[in-house]
Amino acid sequence: MQSVQSVPPEVERFRVEYRKANVGPHYSGWLHFAFTSVGSLAILAFAAMHVHRPSALEWLTVPIAFVFANVCEYFGHKGPMHRPKRGMAILFQRHTREHHHFFTHDAMAYQSSRDFKMVLFPPVMLFFFLGVIATPVATLLFFVASSNVAWLFVIVAMGYFLTYEWLHFVYHLDESSFVGRLPAVKVLRRHHQTHHDKALMGKWNFNITFPISDLIFGTYFHPSPSARAARAANARTSGGSPSTAPDRRG
Ligand SMILES: [Zn+2]
Ligand SMILES: [Zn+2]
């Protein structure tokens, strides 16, 4: 999996140092990806087996939980992942200080499967997400609503977690790969790529999956094609990775 994208020297230096300090010799990116995928799908299937002929009202859990998850993704990213908060400093460190320096808008792609570590959540997060978020909410729903509502919530929560992981994973694939060229991936990647511009990351495009909350809360932004072309030309002549200030909100 060799990226054809050229990497600015300061990003390359960060990557070399990061890999040396954080990616052990036994790390396997594909094993990490398989654990996230199979683990999430197993929980999802287990929950699906417990849903029995939901009523129309119970089915409403699905869209409501989906929008709720989108809003949580938005505020989780806009909040602790980009602004250090007491007790959650690890999220700021891993996302703003590491993920955003390892991948920039002009160097988005992995150079090998060992770079998956900088995109996928650590495996333990699957248990954290299940134990600290999905289970307590589902238990509450079990008592205040019904068992179908509780299990449907678990399905949406785990499905959303996996969608987040898979989409973020493919945004950082090589643009010219088969998956990277899929039209839907191109559109969604553009949203995340704009967010990876360090001059824009603190203010725009906080949704990683679908930009619903960005549209609701007025943080949806895409540079005009001319601004993008000017930035690319600027980067070529200076050899660096300059950023443009927002010139148009989408
Ligand atoms: Zn990213
Ligand atoms: Zn970010």
Coordinates of N, CA and C and ligand atoms in Angstrom, one line a residue:
M1 N 0.8 -1.2 0.0 CA 0.0 0.0 0.0 C 0.9 1.2 0.0
Q2 N 1.5 1.5 -1.1 CA 2.4 2.7 -1.2 C 1.6 3.9 -1.7
S3 N 1.6 5.0 -1.0 CA 0.9 6.2 -1.4 C 1.7 6.9 -2.5
V4 N 0.9 7.4 -3.5 CA 1.6 8.2 -4.6 C 1.6 9.6 -4.3
Q5 N 1.0 10.0 -3.2 CA 0.9 11.4 -2.8 C 2.3 11.8 -2.2
S6 N 2.8 13.0 -2.6 CA 4.1 13.5 -2.0 C 3.8 14.0 -0.6
V7 N 4.7 13.8 0.3 CA 4.5 14.2 1.7 C 5.4 15.4 2.0
P8 N 4.9 16.5 2.5 CA 5.7 17.6 2.9 C 6.8 17.2 3.9
P9 N 8.0 17.8 3.8 CA 9.1 17.3 4.7 C 8.8 17.4 6.2
E10 N 8.1 18.4 6.6 CA 7.8 18.5 8.1 C 6.8 17.4 8.5
V11 N 5.9 17.0 7.6 CA 5.0 15.9 7.9 C 5.8 14.6 7.9
E12 N 6.6 14.4 6.9 CA 7.5 13.2 6.9 C 8.3 13.0 8.1
R13 N 8.9 14.1 8.6 CA 9.7 14.1 9.8 C 8.8 13.6 11.0
F14 N 7.6 14.2 11.1 CA 6.7 13.8 12.2 C 6.4 12.4 12.1
R15 N 6.1 11.9 10.9 CA 5.7 10.5 10.8 C 6.8 9.5 11.2
V16 N 8.0 9.8 10.8 CA 9.2 9.0 11.1 C 9.3 8.9 12.6
E17 N 9.3 10.0 13.3 CA 9.5 10.1 14.7 C 8.3 9.3 15.4
Y18 N 7.1 9.6 14.9 CA 5.9 9.0 15.6 C 6.0 7.5 15.5
R19 N 6.3 7.0 14.3 CA 6.3 5.5 14.1 C 7.4 4.9 15.0
K20 N 8.6 5.6 15.1 CA 9.6 5.1 15.9 C 9.2 4.9 17.4
A21 N 8.5 5.9 17.9 CA 8.1 6.0 19.3 C 6.8 5.2 19.6
N22 N 5.9 5.0 18.6 CA 4.6 4.5 19.0 C 4.1 3.2 18.3
V23 N 4.8 2.9 17.2 CA 4.3 1.7 16.5 C 5.3 0.5 16.6
G24 N 4.9 -0.4 17.5 CA 5.9 -1.5 17.8 C 6.1 -2.5 16.7
P25 N 7.1 -3.3 16.8 CA 7.4 -4.2 15.6 C 6.3 -5.3 15.4
H26 N 5.5 -5.6 16.5 CA 4.5 -6.6 16.3 C 3.1 -6.0 15.9
Y27 N 3.0 -4.7 15.7 CA 1.8 -4.1 15.4 C 1.4 -4.5 13.9
S28 N 0.1 -4.9 13.8 CA -0.4 -5.3 12.4 C -1.6 -4.4 12.2
G29 N -1.5 -3.6 11.2 CA -2.7 -2.7 10.8 C -3.9 -3.5 10.4
W30 N -3.7 -4.5 9.6 CA -4.8 -5.3 9.1 C -5.5 -6.1 10.3
L31 N -4.7 -6.5 11.3 CA -5.3 -7.2 12.4 C -6.1 -6.2 13.2
H32 N -5.6 -5.0 13.4 CA -6.3 -4.0 14.1 C -7.7 -3.7 13.4
F33 N -7.6 -3.6 12.1 CA -8.8 -3.3 11.3 C -9.8 -4.5 11.4
A34 N -9.3 -5.7 11.4 CA -10.1 -6.9 11.5 C -10.8 -7.0 12.9
F35 N -10.0 -6.7 13.9 CA -10.6 -6.7 15.3 C -11.7 -5.7 15.4
T36 N -11.5 -4.5 15.0 CA -12.6 -3.4 15.0 C -13.8 -3.9 14.3
S37 N -13.6 -4.4 13.1 CA -14.7 -4.8 12.2 C -15.5 -6.0 12.8
V38 N -14.7 -7.1 13.1 CA -15.4 -8.3 13.5 C -16.0 -8.1 14.9
G39 N -15.3 -7.4 15.8 CA -15.8 -7.2 17.1 C -17.1 -6.4 17.1
S40 N -17.2 -5.3 16.3 CA -18.4 -4.5 16.2 C -19.5 -5.3 15.5
L41 N -19.2 -6.0 14.5 CA -20.2 -6.8 13.8 C -20.8 -7.9 14.7
A42 N -20.0 -8.5 15.5 CA -20.4 -9.6 16.4 C -21.4 -9.0 17.4
I43 N -21.1 -7.8 18.0 CA -22.0 -7.2 19.0 C -23.3 -6.8 18.3
L44 N -23.2 -6.3 17.0 CA -24.3 -5.9 16.3 C -25.3 -7.1 16.0
A45 N -24.7 -8.2 15.6 CA -25.5 -9.4 15.3 C -26.1 -9.9 16.6
F46 N -25.4 -9.9 17.7 CA -25.9 -10.3 19.0 C -27.2 -9.5 19.4
A47 N -27.1 -8.2 19.2 CA -28.2 -7.3 19.5 C -29.4 -7.6 18.5
A48 N -29.1 -7.8 17.3 CA -30.1 -8.0 16.3 C -30.9 -9.3 16.6
M49 N -30.3 -10.3 17.2 CA -31.0 -11.5 17.6 C -32.0 -11.3 18.7
H50 N -31.9 -10.2 19.4 CA -32.8 -9.9 20.5 C -34.0 -9.0 20.1
V51 N -34.0 -8.6 18.9 CA -35.1 -7.7 18.5 C -36.3 -8.6 18.0
H52 N -37.5 -8.4 18.5 CA -38.6 -9.2 18.1 C -39.8 -8.4 17.6
R53 N -40.0 -8.4 16.3 CA -41.1 -7.7 15.7 C -41.4 -6.3 16.4
P54 N -40.6 -5.4 16.1 CA -40.8 -4.0 16.8 C -42.0 -3.4 16.2
S55 N -42.7 -2.6 17.0 CA -43.8 -1.8 16.5 C -43.3 -0.6 15.7
A56 N -44.2 0.1 15.0 CA -43.8 1.3 14.2 C -43.1 2.3 15.1
L57 N -43.7 2.5 16.3 CA -43.1 3.5 17.2 C -41.7 3.1 17.6
E58 N -41.5 1.7 17.9 CA -40.2 1.3 18.3 C -39.2 1.5 17.2
W59 N -39.6 1.3 15.9 CA -38.7 1.5 14.8 C -38.1 2.9 14.8
L60 N -38.9 3.9 15.4 CA -38.4 5.3 15.4 C -37.1 5.4 16.1
T61 N -36.8 4.5 17.0 CA -35.5 4.5 17.7 C -34.3 4.6 16.7
V62 N -34.5 4.0 15.5 CA -33.4 4.0 14.5 C -33.0 5.4 14.1
P63 N -34.0 6.2 13.5 CA -33.5 7.5 13.0 C -33.2 8.5 14.2
I64 N -33.9 8.3 15.3 CA -33.6 9.2 16.5 C -32.1 8.9 17.0
A65 N -31.8 7.6 17.1 CA -30.5 7.2 17.6 C -29.4 7.7 16.6
F66 N -29.7 7.6 15.3 CA -28.7 7.9 14.3 C -28.4 9.4 14.4
V67 N -29.4 10.3 14.5 CA -29.2 11.7 14.6 C -28.5 12.0 15.9
F68 N -28.9 11.4 17.0 CA -28.2 11.5 18.3 C -26.7 11.2 18.2
A69 N -26.4 10.1 17.5 CA -25.0 9.7 17.3 C -24.2 10.7 16.5
N70 N -24.9 11.3 15.5 CA -24.2 12.3 14.7 C -23.9 13.5 15.5
V71 N -24.8 13.9 16.4 CA -24.6 15.1 17.2 C -23.5 14.8 18.2
C72 N -23.5 13.6 18.8 CA -22.4 13.2 19.7 C -21.0 13.2 19.0
E73 N -21.0 12.7 17.8 CA -19.7 12.7 17.0 C -19.3 14.1 16.9
Y74 N -20.2 15.0 16.5 CA -19.8 16.4 16.3 C -19.3 17.1 17.5
F75 N -20.0 16.9 18.6 CA -19.5 17.6 19.8 C -18.3 17.0 20.5
G76 N -18.2 15.6 20.3 CA -17.0 14.9 20.8 C -15.7 15.4 20.0
H77 N -15.9 15.6 18.7 CA -14.8 16.0 17.9 C -14.5 17.5 18.1
K78 N -15.5 18.3 18.1 CA -15.4 19.8 18.2 C -14.9 20.1 19.6
G79 N -15.3 19.3 20.6 CA -15.0 19.6 22.0 C -13.6 18.9 22.4
P80 N -13.6 17.8 23.1 CA -12.4 17.3 23.7 C -11.3 16.9 22.7
M81 N -11.7 16.6 21.5 CA -10.7 16.2 20.5 C -9.9 17.4 20.0
H82 N -10.5 18.6 20.0 CA -9.8 19.8 19.6 C -9.6 20.8 20.7
R83 N -10.2 20.6 21.8 CA -9.9 21.6 22.9 C -9.6 20.7 24.2
P84 N -8.4 20.9 24.8 CA -8.1 20.1 25.9 C -9.1 20.2 27.1
K85 N -9.6 19.1 27.5 CA -10.6 19.2 28.7 C -10.0 18.3 29.8
R86 N -10.2 18.8 31.0 CA -9.7 18.0 32.2 C -10.2 16.6 32.2
G87 N -9.3 15.6 32.3 CA -9.7 14.2 32.4 C -9.8 13.6 31.0
M88 N -9.8 14.4 29.9 CA -9.9 13.8 28.6 C -8.7 14.3 27.7
A89 N -7.6 14.7 28.4 CA -6.4 15.2 27.6 C -5.9 14.2 26.6
I90 N -6.1 12.9 26.8 CA -5.6 11.9 25.9 C -6.3 12.1 24.5
L91 N -7.6 12.5 24.5 CA -8.3 12.7 23.3 C -7.7 13.8 22.5
F92 N -7.4 14.9 23.1 CA -6.7 16.1 22.5 C -5.4 15.7 22.0
Q93 N -4.6 15.0 22.8 CA -3.2 14.6 22.4 C -3.3 13.7 21.2
R94 N -4.1 12.7 21.2 CA -4.2 11.7 20.1 C -4.7 12.3 18.8
H95 N -5.7 13.2 19.0 CA -6.3 13.7 17.8 C -5.6 14.9 17.2
T96 N -5.6 16.0 18.0 CA -5.1 17.3 17.5 C -3.6 17.2 17.4
R97 N -2.9 16.7 18.4 CA -1.4 16.7 18.4 C -0.8 15.6 17.5
E98 N -1.6 14.5 17.4 CA -1.0 13.4 16.6 C -1.6 13.2 15.3
H99 N -3.0 12.9 15.3 CA -3.6 12.6 14.0 C -3.5 13.7 13.0
H100 N -3.7 15.0 13.5 CA -3.7 16.1 12.6 C -2.3 16.5 12.2
H101 N -1.2 16.0 12.9 CA 0.1 16.3 12.4 C 0.7 15.1 11.5
F102 N 0.1 14.0 11.7 CA 0.5 12.8 10.9 C -0.1 12.9 9.5
F103 N -1.4 13.4 9.5 CA -2.1 13.5 8.2 C -2.5 15.0 8.1
T104 N -2.1 15.6 7.0 CA -2.6 17.0 6.8 C -3.4 17.0 5.5
H105 N -4.0 18.2 5.1 CA -4.9 18.2 4.0 C -4.1 17.8 2.7
D106 N -2.8 18.1 2.7 CA -2.0 17.8 1.5 C -1.2 16.5 1.6
A107 N -1.4 15.8 2.7 CA -0.8 14.4 2.9 C -1.7 13.6 3.7
M108 N -2.8 13.1 3.0 CA -3.9 12.4 3.7 C -3.7 10.9 3.8
A109 N -2.8 10.4 2.9 CA -2.8 8.9 2.8 C -1.8 8.2 3.6
Y110 N -2.2 6.9 4.0 CA -1.3 6.0 4.7 C -0.1 5.7 3.7
Q111 N 1.1 5.5 4.3 CA 2.2 5.0 3.5 C 2.4 3.5 3.6
S112 N 1.8 2.9 4.7 CA 1.8 1.5 4.8 C 0.7 1.1 5.8
S113 N 0.3 -0.2 5.9 CA -0.7 -0.6 6.8 C -0.4 -0.3 8.3
R114 N 0.9 -0.1 8.6 CA 1.3 0.3 9.9 C 0.8 1.7 10.3
D115 N 0.5 2.5 9.3 CA -0.1 3.8 9.6 C -1.6 3.8 10.0
F116 N -2.2 2.6 9.9 CA -3.6 2.5 10.4 C -3.8 2.8 11.8
K117 N -2.7 2.6 12.6 CA -2.7 2.9 14.0 C -3.1 4.4 14.3
M118 N -2.7 5.3 13.4 CA -3.0 6.7 13.6 C -4.4 7.1 13.2
V119 N -5.2 6.1 12.7 CA -6.6 6.4 12.3 C -7.6 5.7 13.1
L120 N -7.4 4.3 13.3 CA -8.4 3.5 14.0 C -8.3 3.8 15.5
F121 N -9.4 3.7 16.2 CA -9.4 3.8 17.7 C -8.6 2.6 18.2
P122 N -7.9 2.8 19.3 CA -7.3 1.6 20.0 C -8.3 0.6 20.2
P123 N -8.0 -0.7 20.1 CA -9.0 -1.8 20.3 C -9.8 -1.7 21.6
V124 N -9.1 -1.2 22.7 CA -9.8 -1.1 23.9 C -11.0 -0.2 23.9
M125 N -11.0 0.7 22.9 CA -12.1 1.7 22.8 C -13.4 1.0 22.5
L126 N -13.4 -0.1 21.8 CA -14.6 -0.9 21.5 C -15.3 -1.3 22.8
F127 N -14.5 -1.7 23.8 CA -15.1 -2.1 25.1 C -15.5 -0.9 25.8
F128 N -14.8 0.2 25.7 CA -15.1 1.4 26.4 C -16.4 2.0 25.9
F129 N -16.5 2.0 24.6 CA -17.7 2.5 23.9 C -18.9 1.7 24.3
L130 N -18.7 0.3 24.3 CA -19.8 -0.6 24.6 C -20.2 -0.5 26.1
G131 N -19.2 -0.4 27.0 CA -19.5 -0.5 28.4 C -19.9 0.8 29.0
V132 N -19.3 1.9 28.5 CA -19.5 3.2 29.1 C -20.6 4.0 28.4
I133 N -20.8 3.8 27.2 CA -21.9 4.6 26.5 C -23.1 3.7 26.1
A134 N -22.9 2.7 25.3 CA -24.0 1.9 24.7 C -24.8 1.2 25.8
T135 N -24.1 0.5 26.7 CA -24.8 -0.3 27.7 C -25.7 0.5 28.7
P136 N -25.1 1.6 29.3 CA -25.9 2.4 30.2 C -27.2 3.0 29.6
V137 N -27.0 3.5 28.4 CA -28.1 4.1 27.7 C -29.2 3.0 27.3
A138 N -28.7 1.9 26.8 CA -29.6 0.8 26.5 C -30.3 0.3 27.7
T139 N -29.7 0.2 28.9 CA -30.3 -0.2 30.1 C -31.4 0.7 30.5
L140 N -31.1 2.0 30.4 CA -32.1 3.0 30.7 C -33.3 2.9 29.8
L141 N -33.1 2.7 28.5 CA -34.1 2.5 27.5 C -35.0 1.3 27.8
F142 N -34.3 0.2 28.3 CA -35.0 -1.0 28.6 C -36.0 -0.8 29.7
F143 N -35.7 0.0 30.7 CA -36.7 0.3 31.7 C -37.7 1.3 31.4
V144 N -37.3 2.4 30.7 CA -38.3 3.5 30.4 C -39.1 3.2 29.1
A145 N -38.5 2.4 28.2 CA -39.3 2.2 26.9 C -39.6 0.6 26.8
S146 N -38.7 -0.1 26.1 CA -39.0 -1.5 25.9 C -37.7 -2.2 25.5
S147 N -37.7 -3.5 25.6 CA -36.5 -4.3 25.2 C -36.1 -4.1 23.8
N148 N -37.1 -4.0 22.9 CA -36.8 -3.7 21.5 C -36.1 -2.4 21.3
V149 N -36.6 -1.4 22.0 CA -36.0 0.0 21.8 C -34.5 -0.1 22.3
A150 N -34.3 -0.8 23.4 CA -32.9 -0.9 23.9 C -32.0 -1.6 22.9
W151 N -32.5 -2.7 22.4 CA -31.6 -3.5 21.5 C -31.4 -2.7 20.1
L152 N -32.5 -2.0 19.7 CA -32.3 -1.2 18.4 C -31.3 -0.1 18.7
F153 N -31.3 0.4 19.9 CA -30.3 1.5 20.2 C -28.9 0.9 20.1
V154 N -28.7 -0.3 20.7 CA -27.4 -0.9 20.6 C -26.9 -1.1 19.2
I155 N -27.9 -1.6 18.3 CA -27.6 -1.8 16.9 C -27.1 -0.5 16.2
V156 N -27.9 0.5 16.5 CA -27.5 1.8 15.8 C -26.2 2.3 16.4
A157 N -26.0 2.2 17.7 CA -24.8 2.7 18.3 C -23.6 2.0 17.8
M158 N -23.6 0.7 17.7 CA -22.5 -0.1 17.2 C -22.3 0.1 15.7
G159 N -23.4 0.2 15.0 CA -23.4 0.4 13.6 C -22.8 1.7 13.2
Y160 N -23.1 2.7 14.1 CA -22.5 4.1 13.9 C -21.0 4.1 14.2
F161 N -20.7 3.4 15.3 CA -19.2 3.4 15.6 C -18.4 2.7 14.5
L162 N -19.0 1.6 13.9 CA -18.3 1.0 12.8 C -18.2 1.8 11.5
T163 N -19.3 2.5 11.3 CA -19.4 3.4 10.1 C -18.3 4.5 10.2
Y164 N -18.2 5.0 11.4 CA -17.2 6.1 11.7 C -15.8 5.5 11.4
E165 N -15.6 4.3 12.0 CA -14.2 3.7 11.8 C -14.0 3.4 10.3
W166 N -14.9 2.8 9.6 CA -14.7 2.5 8.2 C -14.5 3.7 7.3
L167 N -15.4 4.7 7.5 CA -15.3 5.9 6.7 C -14.0 6.6 6.9
H168 N -13.7 6.8 8.2 CA -12.4 7.5 8.5 C -11.2 6.7 7.9
F169 N -11.3 5.4 8.0 CA -10.3 4.5 7.4 C -10.1 4.8 5.9
V170 N -11.2 4.8 5.2 CA -11.1 5.0 3.7 C -10.7 6.4 3.3
Y171 N -11.0 7.4 4.1 CA -10.6 8.8 3.7 C -9.1 8.9 3.7
H172 N -8.4 8.0 4.5 CA -6.9 8.1 4.5 C -6.3 7.0 3.6
L173 N -7.1 6.4 2.8 CA -6.5 5.5 1.8 C -6.0 6.4 0.6
D174 N -5.2 5.8 -0.2 CA -4.7 6.6 -1.4 C -5.9 7.0 -2.3
E175 N -5.9 8.2 -2.7 CA -7.1 8.7 -3.5 C -7.2 8.0 -4.8
S176 N -6.1 7.4 -5.3 CA -6.2 6.7 -6.6 C -6.6 5.2 -6.4
S177 N -6.7 4.8 -5.2 CA -7.1 3.3 -5.0 C -8.5 3.1 -5.4
F178 N -8.9 1.9 -5.6 CA -10.3 1.6 -6.0 C -11.3 2.2 -5.1
V179 N -11.1 2.0 -3.8 CA -12.1 2.5 -2.8 C -12.0 4.0 -2.8
G180 N -10.8 4.5 -2.9 CA -10.6 6.0 -2.8 C -11.3 6.7 -4.0
R181 N -11.5 6.0 -5.1 CA -12.1 6.7 -6.3 C -13.6 6.5 -6.3
L182 N -14.2 5.8 -5.4 CA -15.7 5.7 -5.3 C -16.3 7.1 -5.1
P183 N -17.3 7.4 -5.9 CA -17.9 8.8 -5.8 C -18.3 9.2 -4.4
A184 N -19.0 8.3 -3.7 CA -19.4 8.7 -2.3 C -18.2 9.0 -1.4
V185 N -17.2 8.2 -1.6 CA -16.0 8.3 -0.7 C -15.3 9.7 -1.1
K186 N -15.3 10.0 -2.4 CA -14.7 11.3 -2.8 C -15.4 12.5 -2.1
V187 N -16.7 12.4 -2.1 CA -17.5 13.6 -1.6 C -17.2 13.7 -0.1
L188 N -17.3 12.5 0.6 CA -17.2 12.6 2.1 C -15.7 12.9 2.5
R189 N -14.8 12.3 1.7 CA -13.4 12.6 2.0 C -13.1 14.1 1.9
R190 N -13.6 14.8 0.9 CA -13.4 16.2 0.7 C -13.7 17.0 1.9
H191 N -14.8 16.6 2.6 CA -15.3 17.2 3.8 C -14.2 17.1 4.9
H192 N -13.7 15.9 5.1 CA -12.7 15.6 6.1 C -11.4 16.2 5.7
Q193 N -11.0 16.2 4.4 CA -9.7 16.7 4.0 C -9.6 18.2 4.3
T194 N -10.8 18.9 4.1 CA -10.8 20.3 4.4 C -10.5 20.5 5.9
H195 N -11.1 19.7 6.7 CA -10.9 19.7 8.2 C -9.5 19.5 8.5
H196 N -8.8 18.7 7.7 CA -7.4 18.4 8.0 C -6.4 19.6 7.8
D197 N -6.9 20.6 7.1 CA -6.1 21.8 7.0 C -5.9 22.5 8.4
K198 N -4.7 22.6 8.8 CA -4.5 23.1 10.2 C -5.1 24.5 10.5
A199 N -5.2 25.3 9.4 CA -5.8 26.6 9.6 C -7.3 26.6 9.8
L200 N -7.9 25.4 9.4 CA -9.4 25.3 9.4 C -9.9 24.3 10.5
M201 N -9.0 23.5 11.0 CA -9.5 22.3 11.8 C -10.2 22.7 13.1
G202 N -9.9 23.9 13.6 CA -10.5 24.3 14.9 C -11.9 24.9 14.7
K203 N -12.3 25.1 13.5 CA -13.5 25.8 13.2 C -14.5 25.1 12.3
W204 N -14.1 24.3 11.4 CA -15.0 23.8 10.4 C -15.0 22.3 10.3
N205 N -16.1 21.7 9.8 CA -16.2 20.3 9.3 C -15.8 19.3 10.4
F206 N -16.6 19.3 11.5 CA -16.3 18.4 12.6 C -17.0 17.0 12.5
N207 N -18.0 16.9 11.6 CA -18.5 15.6 11.3 C -17.5 14.8 10.5
I208 N -17.3 13.5 10.9 CA -16.4 12.7 10.2 C -17.2 11.7 9.3
T209 N -18.4 11.3 9.7 CA -19.2 10.5 8.9 C -20.0 11.3 7.9
F210 N -21.2 11.8 8.3 CA -22.1 12.5 7.4 C -22.3 13.9 8.0
P211 N -22.1 15.0 7.2 CA -22.0 16.3 7.7 C -23.4 17.0 8.1
I212 N -24.2 16.2 8.8 CA -25.5 16.6 9.2 C -25.4 17.7 10.3
S213 N -24.7 17.5 11.4 CA -24.5 18.5 12.4 C -23.7 19.7 12.0
D214 N -22.8 19.5 11.1 CA -22.1 20.7 10.5 C -23.1 21.6 9.8
L215 N -24.0 21.0 9.1 CA -25.0 21.8 8.4 C -26.0 22.5 9.5
I216 N -26.4 21.7 10.5 CA -27.3 22.3 11.5 C -26.6 23.4 12.3
F217 N -25.3 23.2 12.7 CA -24.7 24.2 13.6 C -23.8 25.2 12.8
G218 N -23.9 25.2 11.5 CA -23.2 26.3 10.7 C -21.7 26.2 10.6
T219 N -21.2 24.9 10.7 CA -19.8 24.8 10.6 C -19.4 24.0 9.3
Y220 N -20.2 24.0 8.3 CA -20.0 23.3 7.1 C -19.2 24.2 6.2
F221 N -18.0 23.9 5.7 CA -17.2 24.8 4.9 C -16.5 24.0 3.8
H222 N -16.5 24.6 2.6 CA -15.6 24.0 1.6 C -15.0 25.2 0.8
P223 N -13.7 25.2 0.6 CA -13.1 26.2 -0.2 C -13.6 26.2 -1.7
S224 N -13.6 27.3 -2.3 CA -14.0 27.3 -3.7 C -12.9 26.6 -4.5
P225 N -13.3 26.1 -5.7 CA -12.2 25.4 -6.6 C -11.0 26.4 -6.8
S226 N -11.3 27.7 -7.0 CA -10.2 28.6 -7.3 C -9.3 28.7 -6.1
A227 N -9.9 28.8 -4.9 CA -9.0 28.9 -3.6 C -8.2 27.6 -3.5
R228 N -8.8 26.4 -3.8 CA -8.1 25.2 -3.7 C -6.9 25.1 -4.7
A229 N -7.2 25.6 -6.0 CA -6.1 25.6 -7.0 C -5.0 26.6 -6.6
A230 N -5.3 27.7 -6.0 CA -4.3 28.7 -5.6 C -3.5 28.1 -4.4
R231 N -4.1 27.4 -3.5 CA -3.4 26.8 -2.4 C -2.4 25.7 -2.9
A232 N -2.9 24.9 -3.9 CA -2.0 23.9 -4.4 C -0.8 24.5 -5.1
A233 N -1.1 25.6 -5.9 CA 0.0 26.2 -6.6 C 1.0 26.8 -5.6
N234 N 0.5 27.4 -4.6 CA 1.3 28.0 -3.5 C 2.2 27.0 -2.9
A235 N 1.6 25.8 -2.6 CA 2.3 24.7 -1.9 C 3.4 24.2 -2.8
R236 N 3.2 24.2 -4.1 CA 4.2 23.7 -5.1 C 5.4 24.6 -5.1
T237 N 5.1 26.0 -5.2 CA 6.2 26.9 -5.3 C 7.0 27.1 -4.0
S238 N 6.3 27.0 -2.9 CA 7.0 27.3 -1.6 C 7.5 26.0 -1.0
G239 N 7.0 24.8 -1.5 CA 7.5 23.5 -1.0 C 6.9 23.2 0.3
G240 N 6.1 24.1 0.8 CA 5.5 23.8 2.2 C 4.1 23.4 2.0
S241 N 3.3 23.7 3.1 CA 1.9 23.3 3.0 C 1.0 24.5 3.6
P242 N 1.0 25.6 2.9 CA 0.3 26.8 3.4 C -1.2 26.5 3.4
S243 N -1.9 27.3 4.2 CA -3.3 27.1 4.3 C -4.1 28.3 3.9
T244 N -5.3 28.1 3.4 CA -6.1 29.3 3.1 C -7.2 29.6 4.1
A245 N -7.4 30.8 4.4 CA -8.5 31.1 5.3 C -9.8 30.9 4.5
P246 N -10.9 30.6 5.2 CA -12.2 30.4 4.6 C -12.6 31.5 3.6
D247 N -13.0 31.2 2.4 CA -13.5 32.3 1.5 C -14.9 32.0 1.2
R248 N -15.4 30.9 1.5 CA -16.8 30.6 1.2 C -17.4 29.5 2.1
R249 N -18.5 29.7 2.6 CA -19.1 28.6 3.4 C -20.1 27.9 2.4
G250 N -20.0 26.6 2.5 CA -20.8 25.8 1.5 C -22.3 25.8 1.7
Ligands
ZN1 ZN -8.5 12.1 9.6
ZN2 ZN -10.1 17.0 13.9

